[in-house]
Short mmCIF file of C-alpha atoms (C1' of nucleotides) in Angstrom, two decimals:
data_model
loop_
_atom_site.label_atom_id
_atom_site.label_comp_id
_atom_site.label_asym_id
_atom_site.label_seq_id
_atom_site.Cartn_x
_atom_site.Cartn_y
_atom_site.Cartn_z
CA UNK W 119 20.36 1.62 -19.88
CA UNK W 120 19.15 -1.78 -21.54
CA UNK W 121 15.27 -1.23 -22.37
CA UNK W 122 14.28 -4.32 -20.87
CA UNK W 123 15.95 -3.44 -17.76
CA UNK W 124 14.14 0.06 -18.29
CA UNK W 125 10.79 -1.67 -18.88
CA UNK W 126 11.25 -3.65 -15.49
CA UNK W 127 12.42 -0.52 -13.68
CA UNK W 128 9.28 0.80 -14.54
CA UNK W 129 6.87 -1.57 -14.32
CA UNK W 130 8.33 -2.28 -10.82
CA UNK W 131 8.33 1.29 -10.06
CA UNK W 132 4.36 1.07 -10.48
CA UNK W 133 4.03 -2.01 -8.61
CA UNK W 134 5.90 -0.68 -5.39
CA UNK W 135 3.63 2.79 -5.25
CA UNK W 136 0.58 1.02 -6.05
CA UNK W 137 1.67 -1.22 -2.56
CA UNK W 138 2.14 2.59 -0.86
CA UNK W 139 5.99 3.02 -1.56
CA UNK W 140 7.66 5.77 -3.39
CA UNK W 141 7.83 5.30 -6.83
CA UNK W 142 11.93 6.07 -6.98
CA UNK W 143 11.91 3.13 -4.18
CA UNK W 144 10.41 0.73 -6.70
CA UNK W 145 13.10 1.79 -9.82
CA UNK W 146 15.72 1.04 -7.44
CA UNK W 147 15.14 -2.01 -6.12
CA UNK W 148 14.02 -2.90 -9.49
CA UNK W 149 17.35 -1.81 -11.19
CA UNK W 150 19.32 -3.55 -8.41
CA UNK W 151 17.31 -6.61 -9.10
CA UNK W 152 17.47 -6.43 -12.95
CA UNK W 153 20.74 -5.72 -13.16
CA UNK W 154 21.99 -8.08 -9.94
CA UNK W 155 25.06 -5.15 -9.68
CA UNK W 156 26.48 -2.92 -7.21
CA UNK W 157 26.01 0.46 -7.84
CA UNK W 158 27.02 3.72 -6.29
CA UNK W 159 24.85 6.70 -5.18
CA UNK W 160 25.54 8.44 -8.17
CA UNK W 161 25.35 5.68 -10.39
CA UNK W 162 21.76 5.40 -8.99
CA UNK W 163 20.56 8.48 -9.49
CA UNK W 164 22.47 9.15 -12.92
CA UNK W 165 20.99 6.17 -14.55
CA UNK W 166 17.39 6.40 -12.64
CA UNK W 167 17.39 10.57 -13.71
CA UNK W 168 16.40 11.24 -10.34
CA UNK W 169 18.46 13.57 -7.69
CA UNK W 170 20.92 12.04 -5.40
CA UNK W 171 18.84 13.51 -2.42
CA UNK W 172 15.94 11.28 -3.42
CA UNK W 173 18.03 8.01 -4.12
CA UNK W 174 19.47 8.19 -0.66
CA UNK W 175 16.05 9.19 1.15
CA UNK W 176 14.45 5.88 -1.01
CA UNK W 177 17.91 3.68 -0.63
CA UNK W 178 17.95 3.91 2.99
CA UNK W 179 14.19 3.06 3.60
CA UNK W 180 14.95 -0.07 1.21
CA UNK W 181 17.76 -0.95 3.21
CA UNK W 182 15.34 -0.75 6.37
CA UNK W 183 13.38 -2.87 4.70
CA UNK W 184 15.92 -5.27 4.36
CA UNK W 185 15.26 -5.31 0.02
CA UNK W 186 18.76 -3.98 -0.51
CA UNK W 187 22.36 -3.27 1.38
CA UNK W 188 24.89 -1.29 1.70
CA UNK W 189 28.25 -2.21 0.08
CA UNK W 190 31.44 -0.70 1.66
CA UNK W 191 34.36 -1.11 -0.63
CA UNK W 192 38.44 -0.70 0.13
CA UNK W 193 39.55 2.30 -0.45
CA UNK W 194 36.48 4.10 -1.62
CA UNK W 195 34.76 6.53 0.34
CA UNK W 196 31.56 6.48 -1.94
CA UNK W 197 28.52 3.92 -0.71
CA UNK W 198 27.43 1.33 -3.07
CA UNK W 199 24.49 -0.56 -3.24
CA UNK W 200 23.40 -4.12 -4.40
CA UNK W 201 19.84 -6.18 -3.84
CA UNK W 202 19.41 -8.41 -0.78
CA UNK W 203 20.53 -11.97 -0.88
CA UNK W 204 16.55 -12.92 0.09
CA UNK W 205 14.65 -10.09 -0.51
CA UNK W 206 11.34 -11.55 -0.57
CA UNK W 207 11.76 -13.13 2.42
CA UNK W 208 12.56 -9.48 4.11
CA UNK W 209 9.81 -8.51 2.41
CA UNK W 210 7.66 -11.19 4.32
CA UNK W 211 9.12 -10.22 7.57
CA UNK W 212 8.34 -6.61 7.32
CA UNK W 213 4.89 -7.91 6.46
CA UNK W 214 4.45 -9.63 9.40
CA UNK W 215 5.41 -6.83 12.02
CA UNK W 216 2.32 -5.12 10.25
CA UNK W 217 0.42 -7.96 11.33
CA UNK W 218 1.45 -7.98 14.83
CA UNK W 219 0.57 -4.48 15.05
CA UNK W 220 -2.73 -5.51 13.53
CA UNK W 221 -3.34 -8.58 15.84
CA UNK W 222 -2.77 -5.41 18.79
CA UNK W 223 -5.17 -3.88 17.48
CA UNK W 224 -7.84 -6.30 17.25
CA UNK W 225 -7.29 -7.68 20.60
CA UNK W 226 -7.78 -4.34 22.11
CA UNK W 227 -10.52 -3.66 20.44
CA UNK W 228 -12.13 -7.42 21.24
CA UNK W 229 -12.03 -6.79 25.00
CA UNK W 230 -13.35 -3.10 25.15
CA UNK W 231 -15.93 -2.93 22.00
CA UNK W 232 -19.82 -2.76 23.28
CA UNK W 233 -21.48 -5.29 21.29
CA UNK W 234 -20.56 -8.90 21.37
CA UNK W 235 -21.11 -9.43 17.54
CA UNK W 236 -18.36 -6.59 17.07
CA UNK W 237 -16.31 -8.20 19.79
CA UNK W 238 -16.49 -11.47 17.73
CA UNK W 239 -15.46 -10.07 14.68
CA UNK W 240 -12.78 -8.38 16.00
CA UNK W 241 -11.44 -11.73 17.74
CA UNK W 242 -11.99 -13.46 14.30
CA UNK W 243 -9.66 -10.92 12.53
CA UNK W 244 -7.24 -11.10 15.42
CA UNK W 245 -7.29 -14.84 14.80
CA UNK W 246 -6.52 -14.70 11.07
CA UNK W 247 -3.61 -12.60 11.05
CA UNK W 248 -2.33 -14.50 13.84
CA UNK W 249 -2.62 -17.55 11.64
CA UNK W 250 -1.29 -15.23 8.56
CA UNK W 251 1.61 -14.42 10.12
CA UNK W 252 2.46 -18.25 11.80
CA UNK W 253 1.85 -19.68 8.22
CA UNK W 254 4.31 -16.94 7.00
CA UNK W 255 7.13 -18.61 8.96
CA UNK W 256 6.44 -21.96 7.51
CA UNK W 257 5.97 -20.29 4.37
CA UNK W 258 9.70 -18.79 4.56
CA UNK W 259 10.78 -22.22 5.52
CA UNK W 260 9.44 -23.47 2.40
CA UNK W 261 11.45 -20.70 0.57
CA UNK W 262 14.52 -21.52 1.98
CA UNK W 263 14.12 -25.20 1.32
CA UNK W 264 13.32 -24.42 -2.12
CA UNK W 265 15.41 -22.00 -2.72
CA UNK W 266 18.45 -24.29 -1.56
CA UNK W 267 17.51 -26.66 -4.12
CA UNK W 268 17.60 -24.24 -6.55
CA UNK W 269 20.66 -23.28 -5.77
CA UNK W 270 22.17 -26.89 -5.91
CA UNK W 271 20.64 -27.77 -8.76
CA UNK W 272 22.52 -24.75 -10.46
CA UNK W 273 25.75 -25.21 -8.49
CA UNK W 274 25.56 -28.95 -9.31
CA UNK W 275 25.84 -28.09 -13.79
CA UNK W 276 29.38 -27.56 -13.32
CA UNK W 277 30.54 -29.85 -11.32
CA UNK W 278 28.58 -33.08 -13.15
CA UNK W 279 30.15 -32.16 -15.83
CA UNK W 280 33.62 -32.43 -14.39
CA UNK W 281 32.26 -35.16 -12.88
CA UNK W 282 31.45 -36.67 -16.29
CA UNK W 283 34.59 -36.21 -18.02
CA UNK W 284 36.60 -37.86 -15.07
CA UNK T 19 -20.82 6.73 18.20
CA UNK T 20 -19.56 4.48 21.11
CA UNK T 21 -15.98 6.07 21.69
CA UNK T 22 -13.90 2.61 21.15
CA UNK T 23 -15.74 1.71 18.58
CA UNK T 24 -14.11 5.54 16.63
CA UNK T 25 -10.71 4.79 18.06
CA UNK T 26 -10.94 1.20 16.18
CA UNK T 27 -12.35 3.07 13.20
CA UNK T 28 -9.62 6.06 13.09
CA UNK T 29 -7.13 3.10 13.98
CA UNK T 30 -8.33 1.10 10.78
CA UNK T 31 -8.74 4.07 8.55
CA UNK T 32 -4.62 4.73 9.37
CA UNK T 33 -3.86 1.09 8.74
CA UNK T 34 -5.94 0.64 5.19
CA UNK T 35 -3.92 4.21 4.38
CA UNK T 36 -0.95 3.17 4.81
CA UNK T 37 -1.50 -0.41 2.51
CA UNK T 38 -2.51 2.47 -0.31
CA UNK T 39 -6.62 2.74 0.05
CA UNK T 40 -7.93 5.85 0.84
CA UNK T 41 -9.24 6.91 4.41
CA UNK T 42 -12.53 6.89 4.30
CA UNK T 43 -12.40 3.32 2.65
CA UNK T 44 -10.69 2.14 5.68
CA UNK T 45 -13.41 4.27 8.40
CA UNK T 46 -16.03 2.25 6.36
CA UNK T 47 -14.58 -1.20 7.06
CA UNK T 48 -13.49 -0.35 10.33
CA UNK T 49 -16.96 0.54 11.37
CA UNK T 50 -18.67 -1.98 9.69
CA UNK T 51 -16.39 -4.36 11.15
CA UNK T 52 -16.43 -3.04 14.91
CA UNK T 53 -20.80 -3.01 14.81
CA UNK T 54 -21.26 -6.08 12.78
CA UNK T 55 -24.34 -4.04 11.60
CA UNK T 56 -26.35 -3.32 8.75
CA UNK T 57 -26.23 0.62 7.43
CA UNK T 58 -27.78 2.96 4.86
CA UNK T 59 -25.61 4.71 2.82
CA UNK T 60 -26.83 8.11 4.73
CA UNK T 61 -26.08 6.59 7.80
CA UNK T 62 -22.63 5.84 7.16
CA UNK T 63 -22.13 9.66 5.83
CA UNK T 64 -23.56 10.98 9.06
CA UNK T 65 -21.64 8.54 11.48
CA UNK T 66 -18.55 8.78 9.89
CA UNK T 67 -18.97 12.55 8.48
CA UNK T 68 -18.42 12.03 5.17
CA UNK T 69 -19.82 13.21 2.53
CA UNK T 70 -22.41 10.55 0.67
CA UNK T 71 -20.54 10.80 -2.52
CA UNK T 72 -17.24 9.68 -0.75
CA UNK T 73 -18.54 7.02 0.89
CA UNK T 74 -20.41 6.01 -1.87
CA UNK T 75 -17.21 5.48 -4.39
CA UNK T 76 -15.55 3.99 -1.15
CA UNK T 77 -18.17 1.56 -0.68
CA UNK T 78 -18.45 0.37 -4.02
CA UNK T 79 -14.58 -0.37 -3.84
CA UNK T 80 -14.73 -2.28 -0.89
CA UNK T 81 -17.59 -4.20 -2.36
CA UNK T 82 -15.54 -4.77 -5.39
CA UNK T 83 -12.46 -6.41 -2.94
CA UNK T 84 -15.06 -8.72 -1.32
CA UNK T 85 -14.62 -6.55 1.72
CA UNK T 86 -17.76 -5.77 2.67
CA UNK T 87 -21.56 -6.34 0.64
CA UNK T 88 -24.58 -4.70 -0.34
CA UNK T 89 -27.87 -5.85 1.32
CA UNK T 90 -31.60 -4.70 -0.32
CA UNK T 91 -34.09 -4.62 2.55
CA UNK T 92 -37.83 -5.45 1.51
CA UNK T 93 -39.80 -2.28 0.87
CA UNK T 94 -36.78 -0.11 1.27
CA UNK T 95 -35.05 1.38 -2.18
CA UNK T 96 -32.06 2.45 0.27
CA UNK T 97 -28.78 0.53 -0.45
CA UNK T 98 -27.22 -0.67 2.55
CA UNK T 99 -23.79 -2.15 3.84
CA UNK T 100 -22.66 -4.71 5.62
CA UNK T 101 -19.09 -6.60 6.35
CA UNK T 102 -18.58 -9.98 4.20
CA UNK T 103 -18.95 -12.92 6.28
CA UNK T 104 -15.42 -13.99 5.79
CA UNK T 105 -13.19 -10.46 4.73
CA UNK T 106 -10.08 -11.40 5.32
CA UNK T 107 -10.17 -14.44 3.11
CA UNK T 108 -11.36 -11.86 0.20
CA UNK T 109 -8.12 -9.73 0.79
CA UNK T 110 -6.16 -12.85 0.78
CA UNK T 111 -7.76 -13.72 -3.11
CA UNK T 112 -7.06 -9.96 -4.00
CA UNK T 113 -2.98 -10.02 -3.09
CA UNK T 114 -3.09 -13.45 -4.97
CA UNK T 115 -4.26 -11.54 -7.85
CA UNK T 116 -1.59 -8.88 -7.98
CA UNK T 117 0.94 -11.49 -7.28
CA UNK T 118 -0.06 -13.28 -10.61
CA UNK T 119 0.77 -10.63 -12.26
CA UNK T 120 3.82 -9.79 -10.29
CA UNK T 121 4.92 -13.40 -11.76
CA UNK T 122 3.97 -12.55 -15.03
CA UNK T 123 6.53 -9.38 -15.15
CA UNK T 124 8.86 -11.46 -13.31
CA UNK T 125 8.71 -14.60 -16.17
CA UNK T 126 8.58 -12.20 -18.94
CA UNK T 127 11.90 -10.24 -17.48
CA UNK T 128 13.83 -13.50 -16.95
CA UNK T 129 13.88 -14.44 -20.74
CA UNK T 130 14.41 -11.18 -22.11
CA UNK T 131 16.74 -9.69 -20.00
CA UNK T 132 20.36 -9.32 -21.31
CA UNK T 133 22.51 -10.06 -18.01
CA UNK T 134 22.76 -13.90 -16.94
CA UNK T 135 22.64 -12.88 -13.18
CA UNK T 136 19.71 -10.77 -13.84
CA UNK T 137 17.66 -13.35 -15.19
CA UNK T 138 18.25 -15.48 -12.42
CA UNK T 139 17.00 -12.92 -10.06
CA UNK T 140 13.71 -12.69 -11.90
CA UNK T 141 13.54 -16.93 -12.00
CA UNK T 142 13.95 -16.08 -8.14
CA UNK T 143 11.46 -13.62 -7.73
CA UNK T 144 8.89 -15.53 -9.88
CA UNK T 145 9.41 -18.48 -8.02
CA UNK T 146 9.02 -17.08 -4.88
CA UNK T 147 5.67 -14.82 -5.57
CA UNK T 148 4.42 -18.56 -7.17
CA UNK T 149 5.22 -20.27 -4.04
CA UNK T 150 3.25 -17.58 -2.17
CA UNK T 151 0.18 -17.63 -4.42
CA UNK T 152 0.04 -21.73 -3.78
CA UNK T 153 0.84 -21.51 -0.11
CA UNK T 154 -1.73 -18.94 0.27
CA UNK T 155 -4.44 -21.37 -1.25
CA UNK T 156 -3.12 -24.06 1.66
CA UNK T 157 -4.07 -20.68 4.07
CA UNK T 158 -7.46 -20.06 3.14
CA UNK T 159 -8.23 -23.81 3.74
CA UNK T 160 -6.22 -23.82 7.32
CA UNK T 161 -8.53 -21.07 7.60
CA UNK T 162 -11.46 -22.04 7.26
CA UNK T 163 -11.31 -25.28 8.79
CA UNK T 164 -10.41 -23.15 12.02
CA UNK T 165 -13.16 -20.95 11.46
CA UNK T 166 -15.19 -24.01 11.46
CA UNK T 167 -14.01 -25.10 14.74
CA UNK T 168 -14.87 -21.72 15.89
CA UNK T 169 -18.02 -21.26 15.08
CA UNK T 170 -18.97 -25.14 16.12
CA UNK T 171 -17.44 -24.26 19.50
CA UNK T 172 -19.64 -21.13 19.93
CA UNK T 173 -22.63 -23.08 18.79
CA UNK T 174 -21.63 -25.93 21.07
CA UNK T 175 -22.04 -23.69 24.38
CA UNK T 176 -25.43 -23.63 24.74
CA UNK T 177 -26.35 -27.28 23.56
CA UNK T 178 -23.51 -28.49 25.65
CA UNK T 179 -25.41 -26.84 28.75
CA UNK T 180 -28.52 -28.68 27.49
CA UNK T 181 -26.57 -32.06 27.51
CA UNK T 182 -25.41 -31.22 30.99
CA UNK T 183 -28.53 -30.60 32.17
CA UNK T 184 -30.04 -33.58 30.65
"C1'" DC M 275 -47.27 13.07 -14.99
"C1'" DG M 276 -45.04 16.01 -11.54
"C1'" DA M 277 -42.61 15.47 -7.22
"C1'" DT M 278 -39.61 13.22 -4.32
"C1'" DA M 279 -35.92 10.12 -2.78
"C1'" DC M 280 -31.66 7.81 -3.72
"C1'" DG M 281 -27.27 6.85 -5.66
"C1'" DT M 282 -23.73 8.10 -8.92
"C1'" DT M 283 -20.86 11.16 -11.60
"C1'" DC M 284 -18.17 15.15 -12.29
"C1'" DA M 285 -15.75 19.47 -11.83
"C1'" DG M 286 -13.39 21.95 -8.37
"C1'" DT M 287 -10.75 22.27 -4.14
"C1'" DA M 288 -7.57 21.16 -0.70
"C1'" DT M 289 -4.30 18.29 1.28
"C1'" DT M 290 -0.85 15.17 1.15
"C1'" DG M 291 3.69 13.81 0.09
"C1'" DA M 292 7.18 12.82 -3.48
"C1'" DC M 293 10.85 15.01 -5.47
"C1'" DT M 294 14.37 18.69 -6.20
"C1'" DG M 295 18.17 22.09 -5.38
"C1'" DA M 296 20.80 24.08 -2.06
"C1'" DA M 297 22.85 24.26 2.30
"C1'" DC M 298 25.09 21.51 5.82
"C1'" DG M 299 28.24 18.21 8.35
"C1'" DG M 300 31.79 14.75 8.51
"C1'" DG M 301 35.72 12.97 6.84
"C1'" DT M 302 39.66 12.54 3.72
"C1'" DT M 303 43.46 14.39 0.84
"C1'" DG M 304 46.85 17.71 -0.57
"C1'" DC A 62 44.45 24.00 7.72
"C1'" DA A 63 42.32 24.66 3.36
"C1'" DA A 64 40.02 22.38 -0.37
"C1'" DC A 65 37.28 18.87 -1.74
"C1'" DC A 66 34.22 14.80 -1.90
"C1'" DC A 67 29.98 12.31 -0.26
"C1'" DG A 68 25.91 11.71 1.83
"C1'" DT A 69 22.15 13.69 4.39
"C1'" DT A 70 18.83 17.16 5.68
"C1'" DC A 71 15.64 20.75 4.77
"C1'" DA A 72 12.72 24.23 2.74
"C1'" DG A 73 10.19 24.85 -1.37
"C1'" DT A 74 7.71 23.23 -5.44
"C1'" DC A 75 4.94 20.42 -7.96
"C1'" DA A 76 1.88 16.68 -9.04
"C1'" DA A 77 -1.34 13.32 -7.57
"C1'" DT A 78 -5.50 12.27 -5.39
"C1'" DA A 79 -8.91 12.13 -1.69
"C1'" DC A 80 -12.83 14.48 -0.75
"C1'" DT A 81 -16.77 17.69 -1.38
"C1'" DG A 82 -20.95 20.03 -3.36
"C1'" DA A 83 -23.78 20.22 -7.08
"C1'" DA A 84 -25.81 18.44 -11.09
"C1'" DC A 85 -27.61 14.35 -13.16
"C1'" DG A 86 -30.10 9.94 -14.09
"C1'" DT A 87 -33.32 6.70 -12.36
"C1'" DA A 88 -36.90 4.79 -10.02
"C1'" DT A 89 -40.88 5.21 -6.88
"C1'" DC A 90 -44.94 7.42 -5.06
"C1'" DG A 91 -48.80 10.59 -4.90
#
DNA sequence: CGATACGTTCAGTATTGACTGAACGGGTTG
DNA sequence: CAACCCGTTCAGTCAATACTGAACGTATCG
C-alpha cells in the first residue's frame, strides 16, 4: 500500500475511535476514501491486515451509517465496497437522530424534574439541539449547493477547453 | 436523590459514553445539569457513588471542555462544581477544534496523495469539515441571540404583571 | 510545629469490547 | 449431489481503560 494512503488510514483510524468507533471502521472508510476504489472483502482485509470477520462486522456498520456501500458486480459472487457519494452529509444525518434522541430526553426530563432551575436547564438544552439539528439541514443545503459548484467548476475544465478551440 | 433526577443522570452518563467520555464524566454533567446546583467534590462522590478520585479526574475534564466550572466559596477550602452557564456552546467550540484538525489531515492528504480521485476526495472532505467549522460559528450566534430572547421573556413575566397592574 | 482536611496522583484491578479463528449457512459450479 | 466459495456469526482471547483505594503533597487550623 502507498504510505501516504497508509498514513491517512491511520490517522483516520485514530480519529474514528477517538469519536467512539472501532478503530478497523476508521482504516476502512479511510482506505475507501484515500484510495476513491472499489474493493472486495478480501481486498479489505488483505491490505488493512485485519481478519475478514472484522472487515465485514466494521463494513456493514459503515454501510449503516451510510459512509460507504455495497457494490454488486455481474458475474461475481464476491461483495465489493466503495465510499459514499456524500459521506459527510450521512455522517450529519446520523448525527442528528442522536439529537432527536437527545431533545427526548430533555423534554422528559423538563416536565417531570423537581426543581424549576433544573427544569430550565433541561428546556434550554432541549432547545439547542433542536436548533443544532434544524441548522444541520440548512447546513447540508449549503453542502449540496457548494458541493454542486464544485463539481461544475471541475466538469466545466474540459469542456472550456473544447469550447476554446472551436 | 430525587428518582428522575437519577434516571436523567444514568440516561446522560449512557449518552456521554457512547460520544467516547467515560461514565462517570457523563453522571457528573447529568447531575449537575438536572439540579442546577452548586456541589463539593465529596458530595458528588456520595450522590453519585463514586469514588472521590474518579470524580475528581472526571471533573477536571469536564472543566477543561467548558462543561461545567469550579466555584471557591468564602471561608470554605472545599472545591466545588457547578454547570457552565452556557455548556452546550462550549461543546460546540470543542468539535470545532477537532474538526480543524480533521482539515488539516484532510489538506495535507490531498497534495500528497498519489491517486487523482483520491485527492479530490480529501479537497471534499476538507471542504466540507471547513464549511462546518464556519457554519457552526453562524450557530453559536443564532444561539445566543435566542437565548437572549429567552431569558428576556422569563424576565419579562413578572414586570409585565407589574405593567398590567399599573 | 503537629494534626487535620482536601484534592490529586498512582499502582492495581476489573470490566468492557475489539479483534481473531473456526464453525456455520446459503448459494453457485462441476 | 458433492465440492467449493463467500460472508456472517460466535466463542474465546487479548488489550485498553475506567474506576478504586491508598499514598502523597499542600494548605489550614489548633
Amino acid at each position: 500500500m502507498d504510505e501516504t494512503v497508509q498514513q491517512l488510514v491511520e490517522r483516520m483510524a485514530l480519529i474514528c475511535e477517538k469519536e467512539g468507533m472501532p478503530r478497523i471502521g476508521g482504516r476502512i472508510f479511510g482506505y475507501l476514501l484515500a484510495t476513491d476504489q472499489t474493493f472486495s472483502l478480501e481486498d479489505l482485509a488483505e491490505q488493512l491486515q485485519a481478519s475478514k470477520a472484522s472487515v465485514s462486522t466494521n463494513a456493514r456498520m459503515l454501510e449503516q451509517f451510510g459512509m460507504i456501500r455495497r457494490v454488486s458486480v455481474l458475474g461475481d459472487r464476491r461483495d465489493f465496497y466503495r465510499v459514499q457519494d456524500d459521506p459527510w452529509e450521512q455522517m450529519l444525518r446520523v448525527a442528528q437522530g442522536r439529537w432527536r434522541e437527545m431533545v427526548n430526553v430533555f423534554n422528559e426530563a423538563a416536565e417531570r424534574l423537581p426543581e424549576p432551575a433544573g427544569r430550565a436547564r433541561m428546556d434550554d438544552a432541549a432547545r439547542f439541539h433542536t436548533l443544532l439539528i434544524r441548522e444541520c439541514d440548512a447546513l447540508i443545503d449549503r453542502w449540496h449547493a457548494l458541493r454542486r459548484q464544485e463539481q461544475a467548476d471541475a466538469g466545466a475544465e474540459v469542456p472550456l477547453r473544447r469550447a476554446a478551440g472551436a
